[in-house]
PDB file of N, CA and C in Angstrom:
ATOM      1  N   UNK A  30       4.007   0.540 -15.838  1.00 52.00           N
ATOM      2  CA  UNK A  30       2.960   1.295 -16.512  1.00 52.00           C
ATOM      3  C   UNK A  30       1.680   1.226 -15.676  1.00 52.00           C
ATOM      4  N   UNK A  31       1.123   1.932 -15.306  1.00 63.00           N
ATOM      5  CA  UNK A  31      -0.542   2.299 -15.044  1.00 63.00           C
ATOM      6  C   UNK A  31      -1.471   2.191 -15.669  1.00 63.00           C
ATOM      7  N   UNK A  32      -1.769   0.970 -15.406  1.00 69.00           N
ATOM      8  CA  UNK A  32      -3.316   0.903 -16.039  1.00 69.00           C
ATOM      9  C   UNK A  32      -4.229   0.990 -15.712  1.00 69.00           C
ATOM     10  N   UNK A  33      -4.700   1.854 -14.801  1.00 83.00           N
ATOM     11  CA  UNK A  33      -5.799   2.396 -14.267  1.00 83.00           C
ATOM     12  C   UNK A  33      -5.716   3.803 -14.993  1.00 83.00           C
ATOM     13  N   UNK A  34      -6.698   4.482 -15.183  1.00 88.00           N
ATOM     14  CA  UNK A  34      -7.401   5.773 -15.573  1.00 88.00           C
ATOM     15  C   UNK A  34      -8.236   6.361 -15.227  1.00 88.00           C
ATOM     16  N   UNK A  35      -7.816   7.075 -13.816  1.00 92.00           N
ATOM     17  CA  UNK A  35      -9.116   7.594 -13.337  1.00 92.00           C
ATOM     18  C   UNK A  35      -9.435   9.198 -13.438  1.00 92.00           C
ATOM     19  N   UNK A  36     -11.000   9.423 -13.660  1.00 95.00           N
ATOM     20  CA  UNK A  36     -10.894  10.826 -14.343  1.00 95.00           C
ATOM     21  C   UNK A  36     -10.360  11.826 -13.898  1.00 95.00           C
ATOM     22  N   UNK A  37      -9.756  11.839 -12.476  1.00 92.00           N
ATOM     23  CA  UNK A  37      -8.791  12.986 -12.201  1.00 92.00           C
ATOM     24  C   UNK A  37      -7.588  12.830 -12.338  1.00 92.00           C
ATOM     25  N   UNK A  38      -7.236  11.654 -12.946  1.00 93.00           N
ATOM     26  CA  UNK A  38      -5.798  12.124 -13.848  1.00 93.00           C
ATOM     27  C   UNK A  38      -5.552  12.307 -14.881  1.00 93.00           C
ATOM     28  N   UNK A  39      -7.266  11.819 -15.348  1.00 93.00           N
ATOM     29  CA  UNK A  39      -7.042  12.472 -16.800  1.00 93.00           C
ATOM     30  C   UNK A  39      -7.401  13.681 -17.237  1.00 93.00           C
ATOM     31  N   UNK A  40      -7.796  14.673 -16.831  1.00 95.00           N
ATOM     32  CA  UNK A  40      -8.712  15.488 -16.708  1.00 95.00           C
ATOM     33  C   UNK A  40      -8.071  16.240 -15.230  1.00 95.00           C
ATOM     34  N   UNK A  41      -6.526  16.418 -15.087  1.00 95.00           N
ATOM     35  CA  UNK A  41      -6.609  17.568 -13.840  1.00 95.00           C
ATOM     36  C   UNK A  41      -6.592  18.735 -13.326  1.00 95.00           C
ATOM     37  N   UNK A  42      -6.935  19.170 -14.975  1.00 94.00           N
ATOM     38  CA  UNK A  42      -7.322  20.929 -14.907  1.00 94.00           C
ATOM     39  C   UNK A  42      -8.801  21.128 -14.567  1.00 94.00           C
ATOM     40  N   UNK A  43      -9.614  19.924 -14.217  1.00 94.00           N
ATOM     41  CA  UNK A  43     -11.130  20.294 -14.046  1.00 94.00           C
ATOM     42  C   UNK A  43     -11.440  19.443 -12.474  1.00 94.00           C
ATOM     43  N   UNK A  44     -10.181  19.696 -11.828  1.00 94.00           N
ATOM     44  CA  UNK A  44     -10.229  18.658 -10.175  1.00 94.00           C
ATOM     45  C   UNK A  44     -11.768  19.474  -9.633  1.00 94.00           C
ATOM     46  N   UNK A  45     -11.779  20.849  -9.763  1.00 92.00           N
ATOM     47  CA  UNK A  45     -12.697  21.683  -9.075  1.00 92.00           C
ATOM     48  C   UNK A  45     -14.051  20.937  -9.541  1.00 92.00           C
ATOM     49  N   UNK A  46     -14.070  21.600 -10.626  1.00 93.00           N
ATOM     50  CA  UNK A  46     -15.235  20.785 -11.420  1.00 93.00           C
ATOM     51  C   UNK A  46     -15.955  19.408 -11.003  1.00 93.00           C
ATOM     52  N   UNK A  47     -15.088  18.571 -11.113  1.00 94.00           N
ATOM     53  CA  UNK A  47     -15.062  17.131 -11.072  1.00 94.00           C
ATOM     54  C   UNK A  47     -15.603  17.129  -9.819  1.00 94.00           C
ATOM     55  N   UNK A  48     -15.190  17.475  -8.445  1.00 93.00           N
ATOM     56  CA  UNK A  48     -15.639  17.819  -7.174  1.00 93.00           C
ATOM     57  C   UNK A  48     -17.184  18.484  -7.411  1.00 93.00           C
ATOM     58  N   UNK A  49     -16.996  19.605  -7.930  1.00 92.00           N
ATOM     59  CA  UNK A  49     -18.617  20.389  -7.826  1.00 92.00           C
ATOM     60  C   UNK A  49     -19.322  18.837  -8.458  1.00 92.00           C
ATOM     61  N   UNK A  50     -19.454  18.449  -9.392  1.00 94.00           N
ATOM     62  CA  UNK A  50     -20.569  17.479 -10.335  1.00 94.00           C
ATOM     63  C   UNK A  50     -20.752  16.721  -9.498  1.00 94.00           C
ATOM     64  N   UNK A  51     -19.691  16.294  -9.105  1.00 94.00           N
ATOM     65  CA  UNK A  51     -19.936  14.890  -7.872  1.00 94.00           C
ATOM     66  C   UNK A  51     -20.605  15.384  -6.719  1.00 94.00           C
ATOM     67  N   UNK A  52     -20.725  16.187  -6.403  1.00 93.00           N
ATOM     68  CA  UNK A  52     -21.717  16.600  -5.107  1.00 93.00           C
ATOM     69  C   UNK A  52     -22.756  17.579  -5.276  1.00 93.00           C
ATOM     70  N   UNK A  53     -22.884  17.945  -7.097  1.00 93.00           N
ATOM     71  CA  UNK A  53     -24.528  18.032  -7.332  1.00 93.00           C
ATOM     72  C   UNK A  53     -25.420  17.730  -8.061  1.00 93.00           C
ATOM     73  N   UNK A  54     -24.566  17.000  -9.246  1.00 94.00           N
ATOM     74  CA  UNK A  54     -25.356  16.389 -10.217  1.00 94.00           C
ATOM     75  C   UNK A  54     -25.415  14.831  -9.902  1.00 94.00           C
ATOM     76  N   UNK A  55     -26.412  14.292 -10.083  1.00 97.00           N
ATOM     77  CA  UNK A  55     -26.414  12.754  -9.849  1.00 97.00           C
ATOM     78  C   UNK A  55     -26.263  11.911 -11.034  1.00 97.00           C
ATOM     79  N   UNK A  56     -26.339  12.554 -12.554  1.00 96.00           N
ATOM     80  CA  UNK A  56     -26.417  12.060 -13.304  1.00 96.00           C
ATOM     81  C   UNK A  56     -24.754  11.925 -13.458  1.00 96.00           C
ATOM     82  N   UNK A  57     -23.814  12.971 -13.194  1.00 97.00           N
ATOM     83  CA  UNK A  57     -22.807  12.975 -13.782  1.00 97.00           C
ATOM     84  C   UNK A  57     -22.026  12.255 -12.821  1.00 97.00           C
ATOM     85  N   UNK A  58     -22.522  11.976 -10.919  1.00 97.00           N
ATOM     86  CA  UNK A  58     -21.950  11.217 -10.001  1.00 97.00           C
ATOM     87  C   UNK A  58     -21.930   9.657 -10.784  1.00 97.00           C
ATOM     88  N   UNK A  59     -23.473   9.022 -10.997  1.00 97.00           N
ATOM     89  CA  UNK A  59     -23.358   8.398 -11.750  1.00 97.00           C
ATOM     90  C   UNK A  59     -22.474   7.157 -13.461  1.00 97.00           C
ATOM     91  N   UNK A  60     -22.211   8.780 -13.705  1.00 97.00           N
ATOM     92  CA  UNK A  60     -21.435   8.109 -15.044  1.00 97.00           C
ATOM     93  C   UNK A  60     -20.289   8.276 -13.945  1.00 97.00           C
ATOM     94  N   UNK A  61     -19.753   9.148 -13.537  1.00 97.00           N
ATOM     95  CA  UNK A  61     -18.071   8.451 -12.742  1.00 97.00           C
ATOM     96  C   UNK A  61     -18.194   7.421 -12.067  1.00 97.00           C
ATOM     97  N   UNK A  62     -19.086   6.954 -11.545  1.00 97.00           N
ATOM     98  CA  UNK A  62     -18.642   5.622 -10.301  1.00 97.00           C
ATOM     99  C   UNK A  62     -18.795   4.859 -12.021  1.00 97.00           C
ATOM    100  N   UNK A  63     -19.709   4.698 -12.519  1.00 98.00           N
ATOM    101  CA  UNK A  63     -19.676   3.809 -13.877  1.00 98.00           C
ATOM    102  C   UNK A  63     -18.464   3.429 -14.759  1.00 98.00           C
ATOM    103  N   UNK A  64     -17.570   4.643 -15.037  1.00 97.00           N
ATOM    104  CA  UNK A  64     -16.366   5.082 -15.563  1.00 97.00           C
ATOM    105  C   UNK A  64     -15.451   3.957 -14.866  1.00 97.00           C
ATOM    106  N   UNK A  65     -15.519   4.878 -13.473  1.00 97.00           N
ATOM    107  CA  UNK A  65     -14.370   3.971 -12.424  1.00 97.00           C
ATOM    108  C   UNK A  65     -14.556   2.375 -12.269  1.00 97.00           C
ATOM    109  N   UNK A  66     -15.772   1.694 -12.382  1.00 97.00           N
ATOM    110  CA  UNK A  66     -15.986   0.496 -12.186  1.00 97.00           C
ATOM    111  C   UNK A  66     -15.590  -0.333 -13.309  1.00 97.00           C
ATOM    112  N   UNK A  67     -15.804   0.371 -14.656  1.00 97.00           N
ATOM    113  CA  UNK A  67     -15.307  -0.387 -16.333  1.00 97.00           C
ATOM    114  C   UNK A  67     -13.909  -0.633 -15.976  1.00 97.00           C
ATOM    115  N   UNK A  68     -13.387   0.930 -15.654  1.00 96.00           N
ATOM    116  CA  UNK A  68     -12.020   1.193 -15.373  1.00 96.00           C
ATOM    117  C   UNK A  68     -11.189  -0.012 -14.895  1.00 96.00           C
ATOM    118  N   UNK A  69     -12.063  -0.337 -13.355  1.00 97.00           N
ATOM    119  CA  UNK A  69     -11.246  -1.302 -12.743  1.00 97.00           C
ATOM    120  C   UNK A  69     -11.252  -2.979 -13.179  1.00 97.00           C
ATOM    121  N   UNK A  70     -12.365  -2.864 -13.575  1.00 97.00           N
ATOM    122  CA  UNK A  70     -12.976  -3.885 -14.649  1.00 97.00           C
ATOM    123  C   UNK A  70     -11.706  -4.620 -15.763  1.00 97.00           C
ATOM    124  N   UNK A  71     -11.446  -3.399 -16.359  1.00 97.00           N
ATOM    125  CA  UNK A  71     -10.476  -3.202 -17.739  1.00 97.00           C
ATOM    126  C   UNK A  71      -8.801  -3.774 -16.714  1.00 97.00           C
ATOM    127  N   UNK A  72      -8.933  -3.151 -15.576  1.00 96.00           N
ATOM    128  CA  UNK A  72      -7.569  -2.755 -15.229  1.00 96.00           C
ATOM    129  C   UNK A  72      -7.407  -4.745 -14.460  1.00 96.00           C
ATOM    130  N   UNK A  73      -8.424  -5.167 -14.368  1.00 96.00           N
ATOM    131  CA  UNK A  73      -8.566  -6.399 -13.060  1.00 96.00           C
ATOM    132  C   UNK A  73      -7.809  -7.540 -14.324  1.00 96.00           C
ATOM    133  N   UNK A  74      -8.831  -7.450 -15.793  1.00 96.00           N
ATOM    134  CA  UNK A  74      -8.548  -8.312 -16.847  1.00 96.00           C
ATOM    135  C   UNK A  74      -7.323  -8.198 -17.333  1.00 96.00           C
ATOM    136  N   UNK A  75      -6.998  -6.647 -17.136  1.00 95.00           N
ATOM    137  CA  UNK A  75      -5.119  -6.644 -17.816  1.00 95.00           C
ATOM    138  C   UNK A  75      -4.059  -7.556 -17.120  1.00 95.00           C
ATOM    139  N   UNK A  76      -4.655  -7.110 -16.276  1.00 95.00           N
ATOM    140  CA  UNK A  76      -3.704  -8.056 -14.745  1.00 95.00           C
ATOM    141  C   UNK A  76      -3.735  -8.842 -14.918  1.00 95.00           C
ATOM    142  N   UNK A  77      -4.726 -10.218 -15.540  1.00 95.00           N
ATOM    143  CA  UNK A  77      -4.763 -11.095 -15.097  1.00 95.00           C
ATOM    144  C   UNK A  77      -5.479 -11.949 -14.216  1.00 95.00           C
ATOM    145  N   UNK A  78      -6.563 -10.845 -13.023  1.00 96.00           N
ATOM    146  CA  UNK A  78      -6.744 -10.896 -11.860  1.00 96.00           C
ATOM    147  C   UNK A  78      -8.367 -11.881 -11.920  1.00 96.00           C
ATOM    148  N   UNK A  79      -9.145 -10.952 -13.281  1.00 97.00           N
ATOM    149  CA  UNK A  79     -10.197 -11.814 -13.432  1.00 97.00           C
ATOM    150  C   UNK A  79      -9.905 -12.137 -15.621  1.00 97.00           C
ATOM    151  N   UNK A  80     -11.026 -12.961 -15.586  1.00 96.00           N
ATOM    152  CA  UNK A  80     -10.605 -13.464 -17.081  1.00 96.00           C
ATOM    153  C   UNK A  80     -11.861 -12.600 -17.909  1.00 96.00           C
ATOM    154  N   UNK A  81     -11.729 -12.678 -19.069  1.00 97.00           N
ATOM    155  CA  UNK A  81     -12.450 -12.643 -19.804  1.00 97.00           C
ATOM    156  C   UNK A  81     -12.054 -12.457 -21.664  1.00 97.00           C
ATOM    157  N   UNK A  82     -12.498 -12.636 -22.523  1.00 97.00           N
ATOM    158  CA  UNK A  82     -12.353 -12.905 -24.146  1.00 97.00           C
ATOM    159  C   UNK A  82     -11.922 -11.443 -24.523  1.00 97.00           C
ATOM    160  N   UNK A  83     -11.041 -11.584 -25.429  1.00 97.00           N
ATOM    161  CA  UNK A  83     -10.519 -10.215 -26.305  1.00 97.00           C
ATOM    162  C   UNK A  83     -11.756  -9.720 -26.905  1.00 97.00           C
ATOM    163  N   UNK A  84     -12.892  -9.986 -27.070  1.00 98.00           N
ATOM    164  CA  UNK A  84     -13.876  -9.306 -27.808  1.00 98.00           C
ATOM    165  C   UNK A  84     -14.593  -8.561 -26.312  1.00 98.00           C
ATOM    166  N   UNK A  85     -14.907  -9.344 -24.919  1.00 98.00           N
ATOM    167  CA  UNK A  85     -15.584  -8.734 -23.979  1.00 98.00           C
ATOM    168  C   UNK A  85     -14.617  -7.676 -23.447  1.00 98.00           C
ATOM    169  N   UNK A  86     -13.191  -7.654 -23.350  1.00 98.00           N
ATOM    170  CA  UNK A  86     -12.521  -6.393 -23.147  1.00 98.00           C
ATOM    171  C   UNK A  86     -12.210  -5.598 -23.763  1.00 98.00           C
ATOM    172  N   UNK A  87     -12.464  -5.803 -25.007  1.00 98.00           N
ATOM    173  CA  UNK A  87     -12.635  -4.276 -26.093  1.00 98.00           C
ATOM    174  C   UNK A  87     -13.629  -3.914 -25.846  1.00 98.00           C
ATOM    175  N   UNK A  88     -14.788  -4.948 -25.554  1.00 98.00           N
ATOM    176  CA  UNK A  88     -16.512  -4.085 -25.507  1.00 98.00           C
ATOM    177  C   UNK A  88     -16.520  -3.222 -23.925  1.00 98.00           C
ATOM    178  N   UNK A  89     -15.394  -3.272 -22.914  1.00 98.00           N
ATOM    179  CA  UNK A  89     -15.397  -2.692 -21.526  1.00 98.00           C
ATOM    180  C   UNK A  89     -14.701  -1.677 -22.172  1.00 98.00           C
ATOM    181  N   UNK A  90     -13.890  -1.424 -22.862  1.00 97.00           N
ATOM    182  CA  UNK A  90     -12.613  -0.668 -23.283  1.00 97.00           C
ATOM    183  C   UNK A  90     -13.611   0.515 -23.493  1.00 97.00           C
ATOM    184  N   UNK A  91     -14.342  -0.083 -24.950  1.00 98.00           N
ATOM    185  CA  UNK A  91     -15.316   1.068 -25.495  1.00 98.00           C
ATOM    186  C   UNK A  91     -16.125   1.639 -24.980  1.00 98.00           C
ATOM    187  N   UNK A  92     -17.099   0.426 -23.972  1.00 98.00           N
ATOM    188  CA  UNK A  92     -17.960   1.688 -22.746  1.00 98.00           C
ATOM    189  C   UNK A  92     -17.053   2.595 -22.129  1.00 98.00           C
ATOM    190  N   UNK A  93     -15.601   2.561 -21.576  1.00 97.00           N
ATOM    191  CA  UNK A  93     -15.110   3.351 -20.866  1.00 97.00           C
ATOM    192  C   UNK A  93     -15.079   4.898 -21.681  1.00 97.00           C
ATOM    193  N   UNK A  94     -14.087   4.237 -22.725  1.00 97.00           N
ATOM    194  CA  UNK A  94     -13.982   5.127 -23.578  1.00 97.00           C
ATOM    195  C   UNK A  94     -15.291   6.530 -23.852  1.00 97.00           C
ATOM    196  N   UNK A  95     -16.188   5.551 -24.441  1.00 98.00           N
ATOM    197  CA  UNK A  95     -17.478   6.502 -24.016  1.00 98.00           C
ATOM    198  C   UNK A  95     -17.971   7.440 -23.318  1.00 98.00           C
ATOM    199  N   UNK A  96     -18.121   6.455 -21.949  1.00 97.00           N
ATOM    200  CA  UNK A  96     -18.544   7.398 -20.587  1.00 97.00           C
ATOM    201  C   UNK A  96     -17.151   8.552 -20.502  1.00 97.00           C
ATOM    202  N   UNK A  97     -15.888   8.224 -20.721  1.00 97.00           N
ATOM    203  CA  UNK A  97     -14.869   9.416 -20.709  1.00 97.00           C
ATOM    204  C   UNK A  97     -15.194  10.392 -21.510  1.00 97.00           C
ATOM    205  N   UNK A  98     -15.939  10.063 -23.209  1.00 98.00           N
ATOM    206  CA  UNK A  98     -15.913  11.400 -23.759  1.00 98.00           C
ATOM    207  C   UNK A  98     -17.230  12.052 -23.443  1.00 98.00           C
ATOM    208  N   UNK A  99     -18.302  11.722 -22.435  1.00 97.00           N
ATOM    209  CA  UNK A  99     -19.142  12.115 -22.131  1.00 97.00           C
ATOM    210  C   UNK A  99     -18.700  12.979 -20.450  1.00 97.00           C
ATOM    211  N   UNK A 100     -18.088  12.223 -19.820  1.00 97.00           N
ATOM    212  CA  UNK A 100     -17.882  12.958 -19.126  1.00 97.00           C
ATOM    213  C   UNK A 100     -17.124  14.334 -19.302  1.00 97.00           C
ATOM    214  N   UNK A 101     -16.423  14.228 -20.092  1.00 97.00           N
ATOM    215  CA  UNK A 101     -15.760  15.164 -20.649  1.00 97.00           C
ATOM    216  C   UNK A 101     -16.446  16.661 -20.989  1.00 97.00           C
ATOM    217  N   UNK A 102     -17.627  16.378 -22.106  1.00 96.00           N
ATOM    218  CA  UNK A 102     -18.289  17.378 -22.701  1.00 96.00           C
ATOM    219  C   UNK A 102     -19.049  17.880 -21.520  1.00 96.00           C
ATOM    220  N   UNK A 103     -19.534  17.012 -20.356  1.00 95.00           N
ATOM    221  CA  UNK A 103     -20.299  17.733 -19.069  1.00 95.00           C
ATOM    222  C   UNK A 103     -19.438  18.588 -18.652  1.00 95.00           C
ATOM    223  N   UNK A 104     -17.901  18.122 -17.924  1.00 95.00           N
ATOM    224  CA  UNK A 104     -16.975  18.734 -17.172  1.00 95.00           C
ATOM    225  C   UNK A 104     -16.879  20.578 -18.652  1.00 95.00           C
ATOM    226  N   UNK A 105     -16.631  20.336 -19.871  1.00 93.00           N
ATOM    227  CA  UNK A 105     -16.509  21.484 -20.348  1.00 93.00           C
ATOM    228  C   UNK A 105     -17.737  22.427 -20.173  1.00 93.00           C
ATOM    229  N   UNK A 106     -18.854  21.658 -20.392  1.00 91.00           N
ATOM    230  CA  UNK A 106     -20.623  22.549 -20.835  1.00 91.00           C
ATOM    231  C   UNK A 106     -20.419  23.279 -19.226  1.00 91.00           C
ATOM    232  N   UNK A 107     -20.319  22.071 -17.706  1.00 89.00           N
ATOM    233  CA  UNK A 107     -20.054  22.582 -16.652  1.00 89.00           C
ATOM    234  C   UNK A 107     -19.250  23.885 -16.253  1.00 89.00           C
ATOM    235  N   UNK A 108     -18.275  24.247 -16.983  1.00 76.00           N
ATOM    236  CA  UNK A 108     -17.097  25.128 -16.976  1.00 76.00           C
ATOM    237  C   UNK A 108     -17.942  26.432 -17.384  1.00 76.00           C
ATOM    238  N   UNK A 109     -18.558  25.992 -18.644  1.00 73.00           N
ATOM    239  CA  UNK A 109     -19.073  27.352 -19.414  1.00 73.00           C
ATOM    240  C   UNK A 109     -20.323  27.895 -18.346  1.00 73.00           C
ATOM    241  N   UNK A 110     -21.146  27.044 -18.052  1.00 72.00           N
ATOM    242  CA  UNK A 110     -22.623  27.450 -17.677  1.00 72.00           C
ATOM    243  C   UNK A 110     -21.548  27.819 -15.930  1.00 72.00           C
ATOM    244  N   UNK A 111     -21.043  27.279 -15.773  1.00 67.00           N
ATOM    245  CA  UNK A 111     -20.991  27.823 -13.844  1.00 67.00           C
ATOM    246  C   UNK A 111     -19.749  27.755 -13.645  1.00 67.00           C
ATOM    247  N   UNK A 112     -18.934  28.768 -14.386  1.00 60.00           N
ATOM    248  CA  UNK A 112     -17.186  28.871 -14.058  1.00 60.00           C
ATOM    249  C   UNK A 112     -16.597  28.912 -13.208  1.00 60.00           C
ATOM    250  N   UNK A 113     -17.622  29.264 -11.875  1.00 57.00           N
ATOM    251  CA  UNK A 113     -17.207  29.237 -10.549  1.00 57.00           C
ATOM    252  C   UNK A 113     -16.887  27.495 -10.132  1.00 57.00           C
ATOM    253  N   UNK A 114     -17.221  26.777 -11.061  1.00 55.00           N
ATOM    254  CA  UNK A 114     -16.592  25.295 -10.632  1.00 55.00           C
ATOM    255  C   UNK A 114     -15.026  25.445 -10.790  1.00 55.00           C
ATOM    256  N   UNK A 115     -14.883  25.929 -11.232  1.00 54.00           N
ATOM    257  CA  UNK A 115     -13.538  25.884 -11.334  1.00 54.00           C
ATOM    258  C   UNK A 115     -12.835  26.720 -10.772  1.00 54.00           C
ATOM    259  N   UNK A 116     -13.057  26.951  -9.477  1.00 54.00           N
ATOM    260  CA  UNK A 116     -11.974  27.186  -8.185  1.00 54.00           C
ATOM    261  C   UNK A 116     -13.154  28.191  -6.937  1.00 54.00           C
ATOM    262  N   UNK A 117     -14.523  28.193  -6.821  1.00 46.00           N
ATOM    263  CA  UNK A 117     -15.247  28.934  -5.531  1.00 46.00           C
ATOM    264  C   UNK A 117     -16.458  28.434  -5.869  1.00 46.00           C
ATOM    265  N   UNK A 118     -17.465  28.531  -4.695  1.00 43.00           N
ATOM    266  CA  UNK A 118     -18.423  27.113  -4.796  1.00 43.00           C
ATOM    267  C   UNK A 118     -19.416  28.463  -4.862  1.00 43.00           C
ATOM    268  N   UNK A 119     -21.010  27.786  -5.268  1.00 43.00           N
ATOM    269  CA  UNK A 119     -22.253  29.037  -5.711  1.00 43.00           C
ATOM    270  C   UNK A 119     -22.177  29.440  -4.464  1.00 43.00           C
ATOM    271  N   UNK A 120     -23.243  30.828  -4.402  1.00 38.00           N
ATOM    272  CA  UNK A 120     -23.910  31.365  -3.540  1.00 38.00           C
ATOM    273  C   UNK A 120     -25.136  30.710  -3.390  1.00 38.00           C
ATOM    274  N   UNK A 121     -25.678  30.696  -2.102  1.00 35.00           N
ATOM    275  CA  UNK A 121     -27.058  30.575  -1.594  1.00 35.00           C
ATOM    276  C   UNK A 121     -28.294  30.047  -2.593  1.00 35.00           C
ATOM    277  N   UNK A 122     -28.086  31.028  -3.674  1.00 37.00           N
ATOM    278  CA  UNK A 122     -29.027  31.316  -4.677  1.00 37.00           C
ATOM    279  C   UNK A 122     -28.579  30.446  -5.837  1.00 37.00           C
ATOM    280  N   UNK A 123     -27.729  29.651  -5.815  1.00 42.00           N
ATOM    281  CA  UNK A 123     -27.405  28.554  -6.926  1.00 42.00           C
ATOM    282  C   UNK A 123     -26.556  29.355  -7.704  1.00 42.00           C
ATOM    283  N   UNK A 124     -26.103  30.963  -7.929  1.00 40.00           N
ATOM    284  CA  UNK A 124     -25.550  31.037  -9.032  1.00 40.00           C
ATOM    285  C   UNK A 124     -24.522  31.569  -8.735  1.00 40.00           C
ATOM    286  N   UNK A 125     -23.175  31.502  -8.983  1.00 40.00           N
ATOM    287  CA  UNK A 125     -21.611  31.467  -9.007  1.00 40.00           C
ATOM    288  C   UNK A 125     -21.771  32.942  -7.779  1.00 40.00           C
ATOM    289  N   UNK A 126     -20.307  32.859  -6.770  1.00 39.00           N
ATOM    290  CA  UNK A 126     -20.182  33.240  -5.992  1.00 39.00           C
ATOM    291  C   UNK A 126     -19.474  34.109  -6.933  1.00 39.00           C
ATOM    292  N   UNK A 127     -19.707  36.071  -6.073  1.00 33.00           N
ATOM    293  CA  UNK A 127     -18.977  37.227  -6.984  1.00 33.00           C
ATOM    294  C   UNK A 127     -17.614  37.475  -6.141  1.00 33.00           C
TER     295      UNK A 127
END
């Protein structure tokens, strides 16, 4: 089983997307490295690899959880406002290539 979750496998109808945010929004670069770090965080304690209390890995569980359904509603709001994320990058002028 895989216990890692990273947002392009969860989420791989928005690979385009996920690419555009990460190389223009900083807020949303942000919450993914954040995501990915709980992630590995969550994934290090399952293992075994580092320790920590059943109450501090539900409280990593739930930030993840979080930052996922936030990333989420960006990757959709992203879709609506600039659909060109999802498969041709803007024009010049910032707004979706025709």
């Amino acid at each position: 089983m895989d216990l890692h979750h990273p947002i392009l496998k969860e989420f791989p109808e928005y690979r385009d997307t996920i690419r555009y945010l990460k190389g223009s929004d900083e807020h949303f670069r942000k919450m993914y490295d954040e995501y990915h770090r709980l992630d590995d965080a969550v994934y290090r304690i399952e293992e075994e690899i580092d320790f920590a209390t059943d109450q501090e890995l539900e409280e990593l569980k739930m930030r993840r959880a979080k930052l996922k359904d936030h990333i989420y509603h960006m990757l959709r709001r992203a879709r609506h406002v600039w659909p060109a994320a999802h498969g041709s990058a803007p024009s010049e002028s910032g707004t979706p290539a025709a």
